[in-house]
XYZ file of C-alpha atoms in Angstrom:
222
model
C -0.057 0.506 0.011
C 1.530 3.748 -0.835
C 1.923 5.700 1.938
C -0.931 7.300 3.646
C 0.170 11.835 1.766
C -0.731 15.037 3.808
C -0.789 18.503 2.856
C -0.290 21.475 6.257
C -0.815 24.462 4.925
C 0.797 26.985 6.742
C 0.308 30.827 6.257
C 2.808 34.117 6.842
C 3.971 37.013 5.400
C 7.398 36.822 4.318
C 9.668 33.293 4.507
C 13.328 33.589 5.838
C 15.226 31.074 3.598
C 18.665 28.456 4.398
C 20.593 27.836 1.782
C 23.400 24.855 2.409
C 20.952 21.729 2.550
C 17.347 24.145 1.621
C 18.121 25.516 -1.208
C 22.049 24.518 -2.422
C 23.444 21.279 -1.914
C 27.220 22.142 -1.025
C 26.939 18.315 1.521
C 29.652 16.517 -0.990
C 31.941 20.440 -0.726
C 31.542 20.436 3.479
C 32.206 16.846 3.901
C 35.600 17.408 1.885
C 36.428 20.850 3.445
C 35.174 19.161 7.081
C 36.910 15.890 7.234
C 39.982 17.455 5.754
C 40.232 19.951 9.098
C 38.989 16.701 11.375
C 42.162 14.648 9.951
C 44.298 18.066 11.108
C 42.841 17.986 14.238
C 43.224 14.531 15.313
C 38.982 14.729 15.346
C 36.958 11.530 14.356
C 35.768 12.621 10.725
C 31.785 11.515 11.400
C 31.747 13.017 14.761
C 32.542 16.496 13.131
C 30.661 16.028 10.970
C 26.923 16.210 12.458
C 28.399 19.103 14.379
C 28.777 21.609 11.720
C 26.241 21.318 10.240
C 23.699 25.258 10.006
C 26.240 27.022 12.200
C 29.350 29.418 11.108
C 33.320 27.704 10.596
C 34.461 29.392 14.097
C 31.088 28.502 16.590
C 31.608 24.425 14.934
C 35.565 24.410 15.481
C 34.131 26.343 19.696
C 32.391 23.384 20.408
C 34.717 20.231 18.629
C 38.504 22.089 19.916
C 36.456 23.893 23.378
C 39.470 25.372 24.773
C 41.112 26.263 21.701
C 41.462 30.027 21.411
C 38.269 31.300 19.688
C 41.145 34.153 17.359
C 42.826 30.856 16.700
C 39.093 30.036 15.029
C 38.215 32.263 13.428
C 40.936 32.686 12.035
C 40.232 29.199 10.531
C 37.184 30.064 9.901
C 38.404 32.530 6.798
C 40.917 29.791 5.796
C 38.078 27.089 5.453
C 35.742 29.633 4.034
C 37.940 30.917 0.726
C 38.652 26.616 1.023
C 34.995 26.496 0.062
C 34.555 29.799 -2.277
C 37.139 28.154 -4.569
C 36.225 24.339 -4.250
C 31.816 24.007 -6.284
C 32.318 19.826 -7.789
C 29.278 18.645 -6.379
C 27.384 21.493 -5.822
C 23.690 21.517 -6.999
C 20.167 22.898 -6.896
C 18.319 20.682 -4.166
C 15.755 19.639 -6.436
C 12.490 21.458 -6.705
C 14.594 24.696 -5.445
C 13.970 26.669 -9.328
C 10.887 26.643 -9.436
C 10.106 27.199 -5.266
C 12.186 30.504 -5.951
C 10.756 31.867 -8.733
C 7.473 30.911 -7.110
C 7.995 34.140 -4.450
C 8.542 36.866 -6.761
C 5.376 38.939 -5.586
C 6.379 37.142 -2.225
C 8.302 39.042 0.344
C 11.411 36.545 1.320
C 15.316 35.940 2.110
C 18.328 34.458 2.441
C 20.209 33.653 6.226
C 22.402 31.891 5.853
C 25.504 30.806 7.521
C 27.983 32.068 4.367
C 30.224 34.370 4.264
C 29.054 37.187 0.678
C 31.455 35.330 -1.546
C 30.166 31.400 -1.087
C 27.125 31.836 -0.683
C 26.827 34.003 -4.115
C 30.161 31.753 -5.447
C 27.473 28.268 -3.996
C 23.692 29.703 -5.602
C 25.503 30.522 -8.465
C 26.788 27.732 -8.968
C 23.121 25.497 -8.299
C 21.803 28.094 -10.513
C 19.561 29.479 -8.340
C 18.805 33.385 -8.252
C 19.897 34.847 -5.728
C 17.358 37.361 -3.440
C 17.997 40.484 -3.120
C 17.468 40.549 0.671
C 20.712 38.538 2.286
C 21.243 37.631 5.743
C 24.768 36.494 5.825
C 28.148 35.480 8.299
C 28.868 39.124 7.385
C 25.435 40.890 9.169
C 25.282 39.087 12.415
C 27.927 38.525 15.414
C 26.148 35.146 16.886
C 26.291 31.616 14.369
C 23.042 29.661 14.934
C 21.406 28.448 16.328
C 21.330 32.213 18.502
C 19.010 33.843 16.678
C 19.700 37.281 15.700
C 20.035 36.004 11.690
C 16.878 35.299 11.273
C 15.361 37.721 14.066
C 17.300 40.950 11.257
C 15.841 39.061 6.903
C 12.155 39.334 9.750
C 13.272 43.521 11.009
C 14.630 44.069 7.130
C 11.509 43.085 5.387
C 9.333 44.422 7.775
C 7.626 41.482 9.092
C 6.726 40.210 12.758
C 9.168 37.016 13.030
C 5.010 35.298 14.256
C 4.516 36.005 10.645
C 7.490 34.195 8.776
C 8.050 30.621 8.196
C 12.016 29.173 8.172
C 12.362 26.953 5.873
C 16.116 25.514 7.848
C 17.532 21.382 7.338
C 20.070 21.514 9.973
C 19.405 21.253 13.644
C 21.250 24.371 14.692
C 19.060 26.266 11.964
C 15.244 24.941 13.253
C 16.243 25.250 16.456
C 17.293 29.333 15.364
C 14.305 29.694 14.000
C 12.418 28.578 17.034
C 13.943 31.002 18.928
C 13.597 33.258 17.286
C 9.179 32.377 17.157
C 8.989 31.659 13.632
C 7.321 28.857 12.376
C 9.924 26.505 10.975
C 10.227 23.449 8.127
C 12.318 21.287 7.742
C 13.992 20.233 4.957
C 15.699 16.746 3.425
C 16.513 13.900 5.561
C 18.695 16.306 8.667
C 15.396 17.997 9.958
C 13.020 14.825 10.598
C 15.467 15.004 14.066
C 14.981 17.974 15.389
C 11.194 18.619 15.404
C 9.776 21.396 12.877
C 6.554 21.912 12.583
C 6.534 20.609 9.435
C 9.001 18.266 7.254
C 9.835 16.389 3.703
C 12.074 15.105 2.073
C 13.115 18.196 -0.595
C 10.835 21.705 -2.241
C 9.749 19.974 -4.992
C 6.873 19.509 -1.383
C 6.415 22.996 -1.446
C 4.307 24.881 -3.889
C 3.328 28.673 -2.418
C 0.223 30.186 -2.983
C -0.337 34.666 -2.718
C -3.267 35.055 -0.985
C -3.982 39.145 0.158
C -1.676 40.422 1.633
C -0.253 36.943 2.397
C 0.686 33.824 1.103
C -0.073 30.268 1.570
C 2.499 27.225 2.317
C 1.358 24.298 1.205
C 3.402 21.366 2.012
C 2.948 17.900 0.994
C 4.066 14.489 3.345
């Protein structure tokens, strides 16, 4: 028997979108870069990969090497960002991402990513995706996800109350950040389900956005 299909409809005035794992599949690059980093520091690669998704690099390093001075983490993070920006092999759109972004043409939305501006620009281009006009990148915030600062800043730039925003996220850190911001969260992809978003989808082909009055209806099939 086929699995039962259910549709959830969320209403909102704005959407806040994570990038890696949500719009762009960059897992191949992230694995390569972080496993090399793990080897250099004598850490187990599998353990490292459980931490790094969704956070800025320096914040992941602070979790993994808690006694290392933060200035070393920041310097290491800068080197890794440059390394990731230069390595675009295997960067592809998450299924459904092109059509999903196209459907947001008349919808207030922003990119809220732990990547910096050069990395987010490079990855979105490599995936053939149009960058949202409003972007909150690593340089825009003082605290990494799971802190809610990025999502709150995105809502403020759009002029929309946090409660009227819906977040699209794939990682535990990102989902926690969205919740801490007082927003509802659509979890995208295999990592999301374990972190209890409001609703979870395998990819963006399961999402349809409909403009309705002064807001939107987000139809999510799961």
